[in-house]
XYZ file of C-alpha atoms in Angstrom:
534
model
C 26.034 -19.183 48.157
C 27.987 -16.013 47.429
C 25.976 -12.855 48.065
C 25.870 -10.737 44.909
C 24.927 -7.103 44.673
C 21.473 -7.023 43.051
C 21.018 -5.492 39.648
C 19.222 -2.171 39.455
C 15.637 -2.753 38.353
C 15.768 0.429 36.288
C 18.921 -0.505 34.392
C 18.517 -3.760 32.433
C 20.939 -4.367 29.590
C 19.564 -3.274 26.229
C 17.286 -0.460 27.388
C 18.721 2.603 25.701
C 17.905 6.266 26.167
C 16.519 8.449 23.386
C 19.072 9.695 20.863
C 18.454 11.403 17.504
C 18.835 9.656 14.178
C 20.802 10.916 11.188
C 18.600 8.971 8.769
C 16.454 11.329 6.634
C 14.053 8.453 5.968
C 12.933 8.654 9.611
C 11.506 12.110 10.195
C 11.870 13.378 13.746
C 12.438 16.672 15.519
C 14.066 17.583 18.832
C 14.572 20.870 20.652
C 15.730 22.675 23.766
C 15.592 26.292 24.917
C 18.649 28.358 25.753
C 17.356 28.902 29.304
C 14.738 27.456 31.629
C 12.999 30.761 32.461
C 12.247 34.166 30.959
C 10.525 37.438 31.710
C 7.790 38.837 29.523
C 9.458 40.721 26.694
C 12.372 38.264 26.517
C 13.042 36.064 23.523
C 13.306 32.269 23.714
C 15.986 30.888 21.426
C 14.814 27.409 20.458
C 17.708 25.188 19.443
C 16.924 22.036 17.521
C 17.687 19.357 15.007
C 15.331 17.596 12.621
C 15.484 15.167 9.733
C 12.276 16.686 8.332
C 12.096 19.510 5.812
C 9.626 21.418 7.984
C 8.066 21.093 11.416
C 5.461 22.794 13.585
C 5.837 24.509 16.969
C 2.999 24.857 19.476
C 3.418 26.698 22.781
C 0.915 25.725 25.479
C 0.490 27.295 28.907
C -0.064 24.129 30.921
C -2.217 23.673 33.995
C -5.814 22.905 34.908
C -6.954 24.327 31.561
C -4.115 24.060 29.020
C -4.184 26.913 26.522
C -2.320 27.267 23.222
C -0.688 30.701 23.070
C 1.348 30.304 19.879
C 1.284 28.062 16.803
C 3.981 28.195 14.120
C 3.509 25.896 11.137
C 5.928 24.929 8.404
C 9.063 26.058 10.218
C 12.098 25.220 8.020
C 14.059 22.296 9.407
C 17.779 21.787 9.745
C 19.688 18.689 10.755
C 22.737 18.846 12.994
C 24.955 16.054 14.240
C 24.858 15.114 17.920
C 27.939 14.230 19.952
C 27.806 10.906 21.826
C 28.555 12.736 25.086
C 25.856 15.381 24.578
C 24.449 14.494 28.003
C 27.528 16.229 29.452
C 28.627 18.732 26.806
C 25.256 19.742 25.380
C 23.958 19.223 21.875
C 25.309 22.407 20.323
C 22.449 22.571 17.817
C 21.596 25.718 15.857
C 18.693 28.019 16.644
C 15.725 26.892 14.524
C 13.219 29.451 15.805
C 12.786 32.311 18.231
C 9.738 32.865 20.415
C 8.879 36.296 21.768
C 7.472 36.047 25.287
C 4.339 38.117 24.863
C 3.247 40.704 27.398
C -0.071 38.857 27.740
C 1.561 35.602 28.870
C 1.142 35.264 32.615
C 3.741 33.696 34.866
C 3.468 29.954 34.365
C 4.788 26.740 32.866
C 4.828 26.653 29.064
C 5.205 23.483 27.026
C 6.948 23.776 23.665
C 5.623 21.022 21.394
C 7.509 20.252 18.185
C 6.030 17.864 15.639
C 6.410 16.644 12.100
C 4.363 14.296 9.930
C 6.127 11.274 8.484
C 5.649 9.821 5.013
C 3.331 7.124 6.375
C 1.054 9.752 7.944
C 2.149 9.187 11.537
C 3.123 12.184 13.634
C 6.399 12.398 15.549
C 6.109 14.800 18.476
C 8.365 15.728 21.375
C 8.409 18.585 23.849
C 10.468 21.011 25.877
C 9.414 23.790 28.261
C 10.131 27.212 29.607
C 8.871 29.161 32.600
C 7.604 32.726 32.440
C 8.745 34.478 35.602
C 7.005 37.423 37.257
C 8.159 40.802 35.983
C 11.405 41.809 37.669
C 10.098 45.231 38.721
C 6.409 44.377 38.913
C 4.149 43.161 41.708
C 4.702 39.639 43.015
C 2.056 37.134 44.009
C 2.306 35.980 47.636
C 2.816 32.349 46.541
C 5.789 31.399 44.346
C 6.133 27.852 43.033
C 9.786 26.911 42.506
C 10.202 24.117 39.953
C 12.751 21.389 40.711
C 14.973 21.907 37.662
C 18.118 20.575 39.367
C 16.496 17.248 40.184
C 15.163 17.091 36.634
C 18.695 17.596 35.325
C 20.036 14.836 37.558
C 17.488 12.303 36.246
C 17.250 13.459 32.617
C 18.830 10.616 30.639
C 18.163 11.969 27.140
C 21.242 11.414 25.010
C 22.557 8.411 26.906
C 23.262 9.216 30.544
C 22.268 11.115 33.665
C 23.705 11.403 37.162
C 22.592 7.851 37.986
C 23.409 5.708 34.974
C 24.677 5.484 31.440
C 28.449 5.261 31.951
C 29.360 1.583 32.003
C 27.595 -1.614 31.055
C 27.290 -3.580 34.303
C 23.696 -3.422 35.632
C 25.064 -4.153 39.118
C 27.374 -1.170 38.979
C 25.801 1.383 36.665
C 27.734 4.643 36.754
C 26.284 8.131 36.523
C 27.811 11.133 34.801
C 29.152 13.691 37.285
C 28.579 16.490 34.752
C 25.283 16.909 32.880
C 24.037 19.564 30.489
C 20.826 21.578 30.393
C 21.324 22.183 26.669
C 19.660 19.042 25.402
C 16.088 17.726 25.167
C 14.330 16.351 28.241
C 13.612 12.668 28.781
C 10.221 11.557 27.515
C 7.596 11.519 30.258
C 9.048 14.225 32.485
C 6.981 16.944 30.800
C 3.978 15.037 29.408
C 2.552 11.542 29.717
C -0.867 9.880 29.652
C -3.138 10.146 32.709
C -2.759 7.162 34.995
C 0.859 6.376 34.122
C 2.375 4.389 37.026
C 4.220 6.220 39.784
C 7.216 5.036 41.791
C 5.019 4.447 44.846
C 3.056 1.222 45.294
C -0.596 1.775 46.173
C -1.269 -1.961 46.577
C -0.359 -4.083 49.606
C 1.596 -7.181 48.535
C 0.805 -10.736 49.666
C 3.255 -12.881 51.660
C 6.428 -13.952 49.846
C 5.830 -11.446 47.091
C 8.672 -10.519 44.758
C 9.017 -6.801 44.048
C 7.948 -5.286 40.760
C 8.437 -1.786 39.449
C 5.436 -0.885 37.345
C 6.764 2.580 36.488
C 9.787 1.000 34.786
C 7.777 -1.754 33.092
C 5.299 0.766 31.700
C 8.097 3.042 30.486
C 9.961 0.314 28.651
C 6.923 -1.044 26.858
C 5.535 2.380 25.952
C 8.700 4.129 24.829
C 9.195 6.500 27.771
C 12.274 7.226 29.854
C 12.884 4.857 32.753
C 13.129 8.013 34.875
C 9.779 9.500 33.800
C 8.349 9.164 37.326
C 11.475 10.227 39.207
C 11.317 13.952 38.657
C 9.621 17.090 37.482
C 6.498 18.517 35.976
C 4.329 15.681 34.670
C 4.666 13.590 37.841
C 4.891 16.217 40.567
C 4.416 19.930 39.966
C 1.675 19.623 37.362
C -0.768 17.661 39.580
C -0.208 20.261 42.295
C -0.777 23.159 39.887
C -3.968 21.587 38.525
C -5.300 21.229 42.071
C -4.167 24.724 43.111
C -5.713 26.446 40.087
C -8.988 24.603 40.551
C -8.916 25.560 44.246
C -8.502 29.243 43.368
C -4.840 29.805 44.254
C -2.765 32.139 42.087
C 0.926 31.358 41.699
C 4.057 32.936 40.353
C 6.560 30.524 38.818
C 10.323 30.278 39.242
C 12.939 27.557 38.851
C 15.708 26.348 41.121
C 18.082 27.824 38.555
C 16.579 31.258 39.205
C 17.420 30.829 42.885
C 21.001 29.929 41.993
C 21.374 32.935 39.705
C 19.879 35.443 42.153
C 19.592 34.664 45.885
C 17.246 37.683 46.216
C 14.800 36.441 43.576
C 12.241 35.455 46.243
C 12.013 39.003 47.608
C 8.447 40.246 47.401
C 6.917 36.790 47.781
C 5.324 35.736 51.035
C 5.775 31.984 50.646
C 7.793 29.676 48.410
C 6.180 26.361 47.428
C 8.222 23.235 46.716
C 6.526 20.138 45.343
C 7.502 16.543 44.707
C 11.107 15.462 44.309
C 13.574 18.286 45.009
C 16.568 16.093 45.828
C 19.326 18.342 44.412
C 20.197 21.870 45.548
C 23.121 24.235 45.137
C 24.566 26.341 47.946
C 23.118 29.502 46.397
C 19.681 27.917 46.026
C 19.665 27.207 49.757
C 20.857 30.755 50.404
C 17.786 32.086 48.601
C 15.387 29.996 50.698
C 17.194 30.772 53.963
C 17.200 34.473 53.117
C 13.437 34.408 52.577
C 12.803 32.690 55.921
C 15.225 34.961 57.786
C 13.364 37.985 56.416
C 10.038 36.677 57.731
C 8.948 34.720 54.661
C 7.756 31.141 54.647
C 8.227 27.767 52.974
C 5.450 25.287 52.161
C 7.179 22.114 51.054
C 5.061 19.266 49.741
C 8.117 17.295 48.703
C 10.742 14.852 49.863
C 14.340 13.617 49.673
C 16.379 16.770 50.276
C 19.807 15.194 49.874
C 22.595 16.277 47.457
C 24.600 19.446 46.867
C 25.275 20.393 43.235
C 27.166 23.178 41.518
C 25.612 25.090 38.618
C 28.061 26.513 36.082
C 28.143 27.776 32.493
C 25.376 30.346 33.028
C 22.992 27.630 34.185
C 23.903 25.228 31.401
C 25.866 22.646 33.401
C 25.232 20.776 36.639
C 27.980 19.017 38.589
C 27.464 16.286 41.196
C 30.186 13.726 41.929
C 28.510 12.249 45.037
C 31.873 10.812 46.112
C 33.666 13.757 47.756
C 37.070 12.259 46.969
C 36.303 12.529 43.246
C 35.335 16.216 43.316
C 38.244 18.537 42.420
C 37.120 21.216 44.906
C 37.531 18.906 47.919
C 41.071 20.087 48.702
C 40.504 23.754 47.860
C 39.117 26.860 49.523
C 35.745 25.913 48.002
C 35.619 22.574 49.817
C 32.270 23.555 51.346
C 30.848 23.345 47.804
C 31.835 19.692 47.371
C 29.076 17.888 45.487
C 27.971 15.159 47.834
C 25.331 14.667 50.523
C 24.491 17.837 52.431
C 24.938 15.841 55.638
C 28.571 15.035 54.784
C 30.172 16.543 57.924
C 32.976 18.583 56.241
C 30.386 20.674 54.359
C 29.145 22.054 57.671
C 25.627 22.803 56.463
C 23.239 19.966 57.385
C 20.148 19.628 55.212
C 17.817 20.010 58.180
C 19.025 23.558 58.842
C 17.070 24.753 55.797
C 14.149 22.334 55.470
C 13.876 20.986 59.021
C 14.259 17.432 57.699
C 16.795 15.462 55.662
C 16.699 12.636 53.160
C 19.564 10.847 54.872
C 17.294 9.845 57.772
C 14.674 8.277 55.452
C 14.320 7.478 52.701
C 12.204 4.774 50.948
C 8.709 3.454 51.640
C 6.320 1.508 49.412
C 8.912 1.496 46.649
C 9.782 -2.055 45.638
C 10.144 -3.943 48.904
C 10.996 -0.883 51.006
C 8.478 -0.994 53.869
C 6.082 -2.546 51.331
C 3.210 -3.188 53.749
C 3.458 0.062 55.685
C 0.219 2.022 55.760
C 1.227 4.374 52.955
C 0.090 7.276 55.126
C 1.303 9.386 58.050
C 0.367 8.616 61.652
C -0.676 11.779 63.490
C 1.176 12.563 66.741
C 0.280 16.214 67.338
C -3.359 16.587 66.267
C -3.630 20.083 67.775
C -0.997 21.546 65.464
C -2.238 24.351 63.189
C -1.602 22.215 60.095
C -4.456 19.965 61.235
C -6.969 22.730 61.969
C -10.422 21.810 60.722
C -9.517 18.188 59.956
C -11.099 16.405 62.962
C -7.909 14.339 63.218
C -7.063 12.547 66.451
C -3.815 11.230 67.912
C -2.944 7.995 66.137
C -5.082 8.647 63.066
C -3.498 7.857 59.704
C -3.787 10.328 56.837
C -3.358 9.461 53.169
C -2.998 5.694 53.615
C -3.045 3.279 50.673
C -4.557 3.317 48.154
C -4.156 7.123 48.348
C -0.527 6.577 49.413
C 0.991 9.941 50.266
C 3.803 8.574 52.496
C 5.745 6.654 49.889
C 8.663 6.518 47.463
C 11.145 8.944 49.080
C 10.744 10.709 52.403
C 12.642 12.952 54.809
C 13.035 12.935 58.586
C 15.534 13.538 61.390
C 16.918 11.432 64.211
C 14.333 11.330 67.001
C 13.237 9.782 70.247
C 9.865 9.245 71.922
C 8.676 10.707 75.217
C 5.183 10.063 76.522
C 4.000 8.864 73.150
C 5.278 11.802 71.112
C 8.352 12.142 68.860
C 11.080 14.693 69.575
C 14.237 15.451 67.567
C 17.555 14.500 69.144
C 19.304 17.435 67.380
C 22.342 15.348 66.389
C 21.799 16.118 62.698
C 21.224 19.855 62.527
C 17.492 19.819 63.260
C 16.234 23.291 64.245
C 15.838 23.732 67.990
C 12.075 24.337 67.760
C 11.274 21.634 65.195
C 7.868 20.032 65.806
C 7.333 16.539 64.416
C 3.597 16.324 63.783
C 3.215 13.017 61.922
C 5.406 10.042 60.982
C 5.725 6.844 58.979
C 8.414 4.135 58.683
C 11.062 4.266 55.950
C 14.320 2.500 55.103
C 17.578 3.592 53.494
C 17.410 0.851 50.861
C 15.463 -2.205 49.880
C 16.274 -5.496 51.588
C 17.806 -8.164 49.382
C 16.283 -11.538 50.331
C 17.245 -13.209 47.040
C 21.068 -13.288 47.258
C 21.471 -10.776 44.473
C 19.321 -12.622 41.951
C 16.315 -10.275 42.091
C 16.680 -6.774 40.568
C 15.949 -4.040 43.124
C 15.289 -0.355 42.748
C 17.673 1.003 45.370
C 20.809 -1.093 45.354
C 20.516 -3.109 48.569
C 22.475 -3.028 51.810
C 25.855 -2.044 50.371
C 24.436 1.178 48.955
C 22.635 2.129 52.152
C 25.731 1.396 54.247
C 27.707 3.694 51.972
C 25.173 6.485 52.449
C 25.300 6.059 56.212
C 29.086 6.265 56.245
C 29.045 9.293 53.935
C 26.820 11.180 56.365
C 28.819 10.113 59.424
C 26.364 7.524 60.714
C 28.134 4.205 61.040
C 26.552 0.921 62.010
C 27.260 -2.768 62.210
C 26.393 -4.252 58.789
C 25.246 -7.398 60.575
C 22.642 -5.388 62.491
C 19.778 -4.430 60.143
C 18.505 -1.667 62.428
C 20.971 0.884 61.042
C 19.033 0.783 57.763
C 15.817 1.913 59.412
C 14.564 5.465 59.367
C 11.294 7.302 59.010
C 9.303 9.838 57.096
C 8.002 12.925 58.868
C 5.752 15.914 58.598
C 7.259 18.774 60.586
C 7.396 22.538 61.069
C 9.787 25.064 62.574
C 10.182 28.829 62.812
C 13.221 31.110 62.500
C 13.463 34.887 62.629
C 9.756 35.320 62.004
C 9.601 32.860 59.115
C 7.957 29.432 59.129
C 8.831 26.232 57.298
C 6.135 23.577 56.802
C 7.584 20.343 55.453
C 5.331 17.463 54.396
C 8.475 15.388 53.920
C 7.315 13.121 51.072
C 7.606 13.083 47.305
C 4.110 11.629 46.945
C 2.003 14.282 48.690
C 0.321 15.089 45.378
C -1.250 11.604 45.370
C -3.689 12.891 47.954
C -4.541 15.953 45.873
C -5.124 13.870 42.753
C -7.352 11.493 44.730
C -9.327 14.332 46.335
C -8.402 13.072 49.804
C -10.063 15.361 52.365
C -7.182 15.370 54.850
C -4.455 15.991 52.269
C -6.427 18.815 50.686
C -7.280 20.470 54.001
C -3.700 20.335 55.283
C -2.490 21.792 51.983
C -5.014 24.616 52.252
C -4.022 25.263 55.869
C -0.364 25.601 54.887
C -0.989 27.830 51.866
C -3.523 30.053 53.624
C -1.424 30.529 56.758
C 1.978 30.899 55.127
C 0.893 32.769 52.008
C -1.534 35.112 53.715
């Protein structure tokens, strides 16, 4: 039987992305802000299009105790046409309202809810967001949460496409858009969704001869949410962390990755930057900002995973470029070849991912996603119980933290190449790992799911051909007939440089432990924040 490439589970034929209607009989309203972040005293220009005569705007500071800070009712509507390639060029809609960022609004994440009532009495409601940054010349809180806006842009499929899919009709070869726009609405579910919506990680342990399912995609399709709702951003990742942190008494300033790209000194004055969830995409200047903080004695507390791709941000933050294939990127043969938008571990770039974060997505990446290590523990096995991150936990060598059903070591994870000596893991340093990197806990992971159904079963990560391509891209070749080259790991690790410290939990799903109230996850999180933010 001929081996076929499996279809992508998240890309069945007939599942379209949200796109606005031109029919005035179907009242709806959509919006986006002109930027992702503002200072107090700035003005948000809210661009939009609606088929309703009027609509309402509600601005909510989100978190443990959501609070409405502004309500505008009966805002006059205006309809504008939308180009079919708005995912790349932007919507180009007019400004329907302006919002003054009040001096009383603290740094935080603000939802912008737009709604209109239809003739049948039902309410159509969608949302956007903006971040209020700390005052440019004012005092800074020690802890700064940086929101993963670049990864959100890569997965946002509103308008028809993102950097994974939408160009082409073959579910075995779905093509992403290399250029995507910030000037469009955000896919439904990335900013708000009901409590308990499925995640990409599997908290259950499957029986023998099980066939993989993807509950996050099933739920999204049947409930009218984006297939990528659980892949990125606020509702899935940063919000659960913020809810926990606020309830635990931590005060945060808020920034976005785009702020780091615009100003590599934006972290000055903060003691520790916090990264949460899925921060897969970074620009060169974003990394510069983090490296500059660490080299000046600041710290990083990363409760995230899958540090992988370089992007370029252009058009004053409005456009993101990522070709993935270096041969397709026009800068490859220019003086800016180091900015080629592909994996950070692509050797010609000369800036391995692990140099900044200690770990890299190219040595992972999947666990408990589909049939990727589906019966692994779902937690991290402890190898250095005396490390400061484990202070006050009563953990022993070989203990497992956050195992299923809590499931913190799942979906996408980071690691480095390593070896074992006397029962403990050590980096081999072939991939840019810092010379004093300490691997404190580990779990198994694989580069892609294993196709045992000859291409007839949809998978979430493309199968062996995709993982082989990633290995070759990052300079790690292997015999396709030998499955061992697909194997990797997830890691928790720390390193120091020039007085700064980086703590890396190495997993997208760390927040699962905070949501579940898992003692070990909470205590390790507190240890990192208290030590690095103090």
